[in-house]
Amino acid sequence: MRLGAIEAGGTKFVCAIGDVDGKIEKRMQFPTTTPEETLLAVREFFANETVDAVGIGSFGPIDVNRTSKTYGYVTTTPKAGWSNFPFLQAVKEIVGAPVGFTTDVNAAALGELTLGAAQGAGSCLYVTVGTGIGGGAVMKGELLEGITHPEMGHIRVRRHEQDTYAGNCPYHSDCLEGLAAGPAIEKRWGQKGSQLVDRPEVWETEAHYLGEAVATWILTLSPERIVLGGGVMKQRQLLPLIHKHVKEALNGYVSFEAYTSKIEETIVSPGLGDDAGITGCLLLAERARKKGRSS
Ligand code: ADP
Ligand code: ZN
């Protein structure tokens, strides 16, 4: 079985051809520019290739509601040219095979659950902490989608007592993304996160916010495994601090070992590293192939 994958990020696209075991035989990466230019690069990648199905994990917001007239569209993004763009339709036309369509983070959750750090678990929440913050999940085999897809990065969190930074989300100012995504770290502290390794207060503040958020996601979803990825999580000191903050935020209320004494086994780094998304897209393609229709 030959499967295609498109991990469509706001800054870069990754296209791949591989199999259901996550083995990649061909891969290409290019910057996300206009839809026309970017889709032309996708077309060139898949030219002269035969694939049984393709999976798209896309930046959002996107319409994932199969009953909607604009299913498969990128919806209201400020990204030039992409607003109201029929992304799924464009890819179907290029590849002429069934195409699965979901968010980049839902795809990454599927990748980690099937072939990464959440193997064997019944459910997996995947969160990226990068240019933005987004979460996706697979619960009992199903991608977490509703009227739209979750927007877990935009929840409110209790403020860190010493933090006076106003936040930079254009919609909510001090939502989680506005306070804790990579650009917020840079604006609050005046340097990129990668330059702030030796400033413990940076990571204590960051872990406070991510700990608050993870506790909320535990209370609302109760996932068996939580995988934290994205550029900011490359700071290795962050994960143990997050474990501490989640435990403090829950304060023993959810008393299961997974969220108390064994929290290190529940909240983990990606097993697939930076390939969680693209691997998940291959698995999404396999799901679309099995359904046997463009979905
Ligand atoms: P994207 O979210 O655009 O797909 P990334 O997940 O790489 O890409 O996130 C980029 C953000 O992560 C930037 O704000 C960057 O400053 C931050 N970042 C990248 N690497 C590190 C690092 N090693 N330490 C802290 N922050 C980092
Ligand atoms: Zn917001």
Short mmCIF file of C-alpha atoms and ligand atoms in Angstrom, two decimals:
data_model
loop_
_atom_site.label_atom_id
_atom_site.label_comp_id
_atom_site.label_asym_id
_atom_site.label_seq_id
_atom_site.Cartn_x
_atom_site.Cartn_y
_atom_site.Cartn_z
CA MET A 1 0.00 0.00 0.00
CA ARG A 2 1.38 3.39 -0.97
CA LEU A 3 0.07 6.27 1.06
CA GLY A 4 0.50 10.00 0.68
CA ALA A 5 0.78 12.54 3.49
CA ILE A 6 0.54 16.31 3.61
CA GLU A 7 1.41 18.07 6.84
CA ALA A 8 0.25 21.58 6.13
CA GLY A 9 1.71 24.05 8.61
CA GLY A 10 1.34 27.81 8.66
CA THR A 11 5.03 28.24 7.86
CA LYS A 12 5.91 25.06 5.99
CA PHE A 13 4.37 22.14 4.16
CA VAL A 14 5.77 18.61 4.38
CA CYS A 15 4.70 16.10 1.72
CA ALA A 16 5.56 12.42 1.99
CA ILE A 17 4.89 9.03 0.50
CA GLY A 18 5.11 6.08 2.82
CA ASP A 19 3.26 3.18 4.36
CA VAL A 20 1.01 2.33 7.25
CA ASP A 21 4.01 1.50 9.46
CA GLY A 22 5.17 5.08 9.16
CA LYS A 23 8.02 4.21 6.82
CA ILE A 24 8.68 7.17 4.53
CA GLU A 25 10.15 6.54 1.08
CA LYS A 26 9.97 10.07 -0.29
CA ARG A 27 9.61 13.41 1.41
CA MET A 28 9.74 17.06 0.48
CA GLN A 29 9.36 20.28 2.42
CA PHE A 30 8.63 23.78 1.17
CA PRO A 31 7.46 27.10 2.61
CA THR A 32 3.76 27.90 2.87
CA THR A 33 3.13 30.84 0.56
CA THR A 34 -0.05 31.51 -1.42
CA PRO A 35 -2.45 28.58 -1.86
CA GLU A 36 -1.82 28.61 -5.62
CA GLU A 37 1.95 28.43 -5.31
CA THR A 38 1.90 25.97 -2.43
CA LEU A 39 -0.57 23.63 -4.13
CA LEU A 40 1.54 23.76 -7.27
CA ALA A 41 4.44 22.38 -5.23
CA VAL A 42 2.10 19.68 -3.86
CA ARG A 43 1.07 18.85 -7.44
CA GLU A 44 4.71 18.53 -8.50
CA PHE A 45 5.46 16.28 -5.54
CA PHE A 46 2.64 13.87 -6.40
CA ALA A 47 3.15 14.03 -10.19
CA ASN A 48 3.96 10.59 -11.62
CA GLU A 49 3.25 8.97 -8.24
CA THR A 50 0.47 6.50 -7.59
CA VAL A 51 -0.97 6.52 -4.11
CA ASP A 52 -3.94 4.63 -2.68
CA ALA A 53 -4.99 7.48 -0.44
CA VAL A 54 -3.70 10.72 1.07
CA GLY A 55 -4.01 12.19 4.57
CA ILE A 56 -3.93 15.92 5.24
CA GLY A 57 -3.15 17.34 8.68
CA SER A 58 -3.72 21.05 8.29
CA PHE A 59 -3.19 24.30 10.13
CA GLY A 60 -6.46 25.94 10.97
CA PRO A 61 -9.03 26.95 11.43
CA ILE A 62 -10.44 24.40 9.00
CA ASP A 63 -13.92 23.02 8.43
CA VAL A 64 -13.95 19.36 9.51
CA ASN A 65 -17.72 18.97 9.56
CA ARG A 66 -18.63 16.50 6.82
CA THR A 67 -22.17 17.82 6.58
CA SER A 68 -21.04 21.40 6.03
CA LYS A 69 -21.02 23.08 2.61
CA THR A 70 -17.49 24.26 3.28
CA TYR A 71 -16.17 20.91 4.56
CA GLY A 72 -12.47 20.71 3.72
CA TYR A 73 -11.97 24.47 3.56
CA VAL A 74 -9.43 26.53 5.42
CA THR A 75 -11.86 29.01 6.97
CA THR A 76 -11.01 32.30 8.66
CA THR A 77 -7.23 32.47 8.77
CA PRO A 78 -5.45 35.82 8.55
CA LYS A 79 -2.89 34.04 6.34
CA ALA A 80 -2.98 35.83 2.98
CA GLY A 81 -5.04 34.01 0.35
CA TRP A 82 -5.95 31.00 2.50
CA SER A 83 -9.20 32.29 3.95
CA ASN A 84 -12.12 30.29 2.47
CA PHE A 85 -9.77 28.13 0.44
CA PRO A 86 -11.14 24.68 -0.54
CA PHE A 87 -8.01 22.81 0.47
CA LEU A 88 -9.36 19.25 0.56
CA GLN A 89 -11.03 19.68 -2.82
CA ALA A 90 -7.79 20.97 -4.35
CA VAL A 91 -5.83 17.96 -3.07
CA LYS A 92 -8.49 15.48 -4.23
CA GLU A 93 -8.27 16.94 -7.69
CA ILE A 94 -4.48 16.55 -7.66
CA VAL A 95 -4.23 12.98 -6.36
CA GLY A 96 -7.47 11.37 -7.59
CA ALA A 97 -7.68 9.10 -4.55
CA PRO A 98 -9.50 9.14 -1.19
CA VAL A 99 -8.25 11.95 1.02
CA GLY A 100 -8.52 12.16 4.82
CA PHE A 101 -8.66 15.62 6.32
CA THR A 102 -8.12 16.81 9.86
CA THR A 103 -6.03 19.22 11.91
CA ASP A 104 -2.25 18.95 12.13
CA VAL A 105 -2.54 18.18 15.84
CA ASN A 106 -5.25 15.54 15.43
CA ALA A 107 -2.97 13.87 12.90
CA ALA A 108 -0.04 14.05 15.33
CA ALA A 109 -2.21 12.52 18.08
CA LEU A 110 -3.05 9.65 15.72
CA GLY A 111 0.65 9.21 14.88
CA GLU A 112 1.76 9.16 18.51
CA LEU A 113 -1.07 6.84 19.56
CA THR A 114 -0.41 4.30 16.82
CA LEU A 115 3.36 4.39 16.40
CA GLY A 116 4.80 6.76 19.00
CA ALA A 117 4.85 7.51 22.72
CA ALA A 118 1.17 6.68 23.29
CA GLN A 119 1.23 3.17 21.81
CA GLY A 120 -0.97 0.83 23.82
CA ALA A 121 -3.00 3.65 25.34
CA GLY A 122 -6.73 3.95 24.70
CA SER A 123 -6.57 7.67 24.06
CA CYS A 124 -3.99 10.30 23.28
CA LEU A 125 -3.98 14.06 23.53
CA TYR A 126 -1.27 15.75 21.46
CA VAL A 127 -0.38 19.37 22.13
CA THR A 128 2.08 21.49 20.21
CA VAL A 129 3.72 24.45 21.93
CA GLY A 130 5.34 26.38 19.11
CA THR A 131 4.42 29.50 17.14
CA GLY A 132 0.95 28.83 18.46
CA ILE A 133 -0.53 26.30 20.87
CA GLY A 134 -2.92 23.66 19.57
CA GLY A 135 -4.26 20.36 20.77
CA GLY A 136 -5.77 17.34 19.05
CA ALA A 137 -6.85 13.99 20.36
CA VAL A 138 -7.86 10.49 19.48
CA MET A 139 -10.37 9.10 21.96
CA LYS A 140 -11.34 5.42 21.63
CA GLY A 141 -10.14 5.37 18.04
CA GLU A 142 -11.98 8.52 16.95
CA LEU A 143 -10.42 11.85 16.10
CA LEU A 144 -11.76 14.53 18.41
CA GLU A 145 -13.94 16.75 16.21
CA GLY A 146 -17.27 18.45 16.76
CA ILE A 147 -19.02 21.36 15.04
CA THR A 148 -15.43 22.40 14.51
CA HIS A 149 -12.14 21.10 15.81
CA PRO A 150 -10.99 21.88 19.35
CA GLU A 151 -9.04 25.11 19.88
CA MET A 152 -7.27 24.07 23.05
CA GLY A 153 -4.66 26.80 22.83
CA HIS A 154 -7.22 29.51 23.45
CA ILE A 155 -8.45 28.48 26.89
CA ARG A 156 -8.02 30.82 29.85
CA VAL A 157 -5.53 29.94 32.53
CA ARG A 158 -4.90 31.38 35.98
CA ARG A 159 -2.19 33.98 35.82
CA HIS A 160 1.21 33.48 37.31
CA GLU A 161 1.35 35.84 40.29
CA GLN A 162 4.49 37.65 39.16
CA ASP A 163 3.64 37.82 35.46
CA THR A 164 2.68 41.26 34.20
CA TYR A 165 2.90 40.47 30.46
CA ALA A 166 -0.41 41.42 28.79
CA GLY A 167 -0.42 38.51 26.33
CA ASN A 168 -0.41 38.65 22.53
CA CYS A 169 -3.40 36.72 21.23
CA PRO A 170 -5.18 39.05 18.79
CA TYR A 171 -8.54 37.64 19.93
CA HIS A 172 -8.13 37.14 23.70
CA SER A 173 -4.83 38.78 24.71
CA ASP A 174 -4.07 36.55 27.67
CA CYS A 175 -5.38 33.13 26.68
CA LEU A 176 -2.92 30.22 26.97
CA GLU A 177 -1.47 30.84 23.49
CA GLY A 178 -1.24 34.57 24.19
CA LEU A 179 0.77 33.89 27.34
CA ALA A 180 2.79 30.76 26.61
CA ALA A 181 3.44 30.15 22.89
CA GLY A 182 6.95 30.81 21.54
CA PRO A 183 6.27 34.43 20.43
CA ALA A 184 4.80 35.27 23.88
CA ILE A 185 7.97 33.97 25.56
CA GLU A 186 10.06 36.12 23.24
CA LYS A 187 7.98 39.26 23.83
CA ARG A 188 7.80 38.82 27.60
CA TRP A 189 11.50 38.17 28.14
CA GLY A 190 13.01 40.05 25.19
CA GLN A 191 14.79 37.04 23.71
CA LYS A 192 13.90 33.84 21.86
CA GLY A 193 13.17 30.84 24.07
CA SER A 194 16.23 29.04 22.75
CA GLN A 195 18.38 31.88 24.19
CA LEU A 196 16.78 31.72 27.62
CA VAL A 197 17.98 28.30 28.74
CA ASP A 198 19.75 29.66 31.84
CA ARG A 199 16.84 31.71 33.14
CA PRO A 200 14.89 29.42 35.53
CA GLU A 201 12.11 31.98 36.00
CA VAL A 202 11.28 31.73 32.29
CA TRP A 203 10.62 28.01 32.50
CA GLU A 204 8.91 28.19 35.88
CA THR A 205 6.43 30.70 34.39
CA GLU A 206 6.03 28.62 31.24
CA ALA A 207 5.45 25.43 33.25
CA HIS A 208 2.88 27.24 35.39
CA TYR A 209 0.79 28.10 32.32
CA LEU A 210 1.19 24.75 30.60
CA GLY A 211 0.50 22.97 33.90
CA GLU A 212 -2.74 24.91 34.34
CA ALA A 213 -3.77 24.05 30.81
CA VAL A 214 -2.88 20.35 30.99
CA ALA A 215 -4.83 20.07 34.26
CA THR A 216 -7.88 21.56 32.50
CA TRP A 217 -7.52 19.14 29.59
CA ILE A 218 -7.23 16.24 32.04
CA LEU A 219 -10.39 17.37 33.80
CA THR A 220 -12.32 17.71 30.55
CA LEU A 221 -10.98 14.78 28.47
CA SER A 222 -9.30 12.33 30.83
CA PRO A 223 -6.79 11.14 28.23
CA GLU A 224 -4.61 8.10 28.94
CA ARG A 225 -1.56 9.74 27.43
CA ILE A 226 -0.64 13.38 26.84
CA VAL A 227 2.15 14.09 24.36
CA LEU A 228 3.68 17.57 24.47
CA GLY A 229 5.57 18.57 21.31
CA GLY A 230 6.56 21.69 19.36
CA GLY A 231 9.62 23.93 19.44
CA VAL A 232 9.19 25.26 22.97
CA MET A 233 9.08 21.73 24.41
CA LYS A 234 12.62 21.20 23.11
CA GLN A 235 13.59 22.80 26.44
CA ARG A 236 14.16 19.60 28.33
CA GLN A 237 13.82 21.16 31.78
CA LEU A 238 10.21 22.03 31.03
CA LEU A 239 8.55 18.61 31.16
CA PRO A 240 9.42 17.77 34.82
CA LEU A 241 8.29 21.25 35.85
CA ILE A 242 5.00 20.68 34.03
CA HIS A 243 4.52 17.37 35.89
CA LYS A 244 4.89 19.27 39.16
CA HIS A 245 2.48 22.04 38.17
CA VAL A 246 -0.18 19.65 36.87
CA LYS A 247 -0.12 17.73 40.14
CA GLU A 248 -0.39 20.98 42.09
CA ALA A 249 -3.25 22.24 39.93
CA LEU A 250 -5.22 18.99 40.29
CA ASN A 251 -4.35 18.83 43.99
CA GLY A 252 -5.16 15.13 44.28
CA TYR A 253 -8.76 15.55 43.13
CA VAL A 254 -8.33 13.12 40.23
CA SER A 255 -6.55 10.52 42.30
CA PHE A 256 -5.66 7.96 39.66
CA GLU A 257 -1.99 6.97 39.57
CA ALA A 258 -1.78 8.15 35.96
CA TYR A 259 -2.33 11.71 37.17
CA THR A 260 -0.44 11.46 40.47
CA SER A 261 2.45 9.07 41.24
CA LYS A 262 2.83 7.95 37.60
CA ILE A 263 2.35 11.31 35.94
CA GLU A 264 5.78 11.03 34.25
CA GLU A 265 4.42 8.07 32.27
CA THR A 266 1.27 9.96 31.29
CA ILE A 267 2.62 13.33 30.20
CA VAL A 268 5.47 12.60 27.80
CA SER A 269 7.57 13.89 24.90
CA PRO A 270 6.78 12.78 21.35
CA GLY A 271 8.07 9.31 20.53
CA LEU A 272 8.17 10.23 16.84
CA GLY A 273 9.98 13.53 17.42
CA ASP A 274 9.22 16.03 14.68
CA ASP A 275 7.63 13.27 12.55
CA ALA A 276 4.49 12.87 14.68
CA GLY A 277 2.42 14.96 12.26
CA ILE A 278 3.57 13.48 8.97
CA THR A 279 3.32 9.92 10.36
CA GLY A 280 -0.20 10.67 11.53
CA CYS A 281 -1.06 11.91 8.03
CA LEU A 282 0.00 8.53 6.59
CA LEU A 283 -2.26 6.80 9.11
CA LEU A 284 -5.07 9.18 8.24
CA ALA A 285 -4.59 8.23 4.61
CA GLU A 286 -4.96 4.57 5.55
CA ARG A 287 -8.23 5.40 7.33
CA ALA A 288 -9.48 7.21 4.23
CA ARG A 289 -8.44 4.28 2.03
CA LYS A 290 -10.36 1.82 4.22
CA LYS A 291 -13.45 3.98 4.08
CA GLY A 292 -13.04 3.71 0.34
CA ARG A 293 -14.37 7.13 -0.38
CA SER A 294 -13.07 10.66 -0.29
CA SER A 295 -13.61 11.61 3.31
P1 ADP B 1 5.64 25.88 14.33
O1 ADP B 1 4.83 26.02 15.58
O2 ADP B 1 5.71 27.15 13.55
O3 ADP B 1 5.25 24.70 13.52
P2 ADP B 1 7.83 25.15 16.09
O4 ADP B 1 7.08 24.05 16.75
O5 ADP B 1 9.28 24.90 15.79
O6 ADP B 1 7.16 25.59 14.73
O7 ADP B 1 7.71 26.43 17.01
C1 ADP B 1 8.42 27.60 16.78
C2 ADP B 1 8.45 28.40 18.09
O8 ADP B 1 9.15 27.62 19.07
C3 ADP B 1 9.20 29.71 17.97
O9 ADP B 1 8.49 30.71 18.69
C4 ADP B 1 10.55 29.43 18.61
O10 ADP B 1 11.10 30.57 19.23
C5 ADP B 1 10.24 28.36 19.61
N1 ADP B 1 11.36 27.44 19.78
C6 ADP B 1 11.94 26.68 18.82
N2 ADP B 1 12.98 25.98 19.32
C7 ADP B 1 13.05 26.30 20.63
C8 ADP B 1 13.92 25.91 21.70
N3 ADP B 1 14.91 25.06 21.51
N4 ADP B 1 13.68 26.46 22.92
C9 ADP B 1 12.67 27.32 23.12
N5 ADP B 1 11.84 27.74 22.15
C10 ADP B 1 12.02 27.24 20.92
ZN ZN B 2 -6.56 33.30 22.09
#
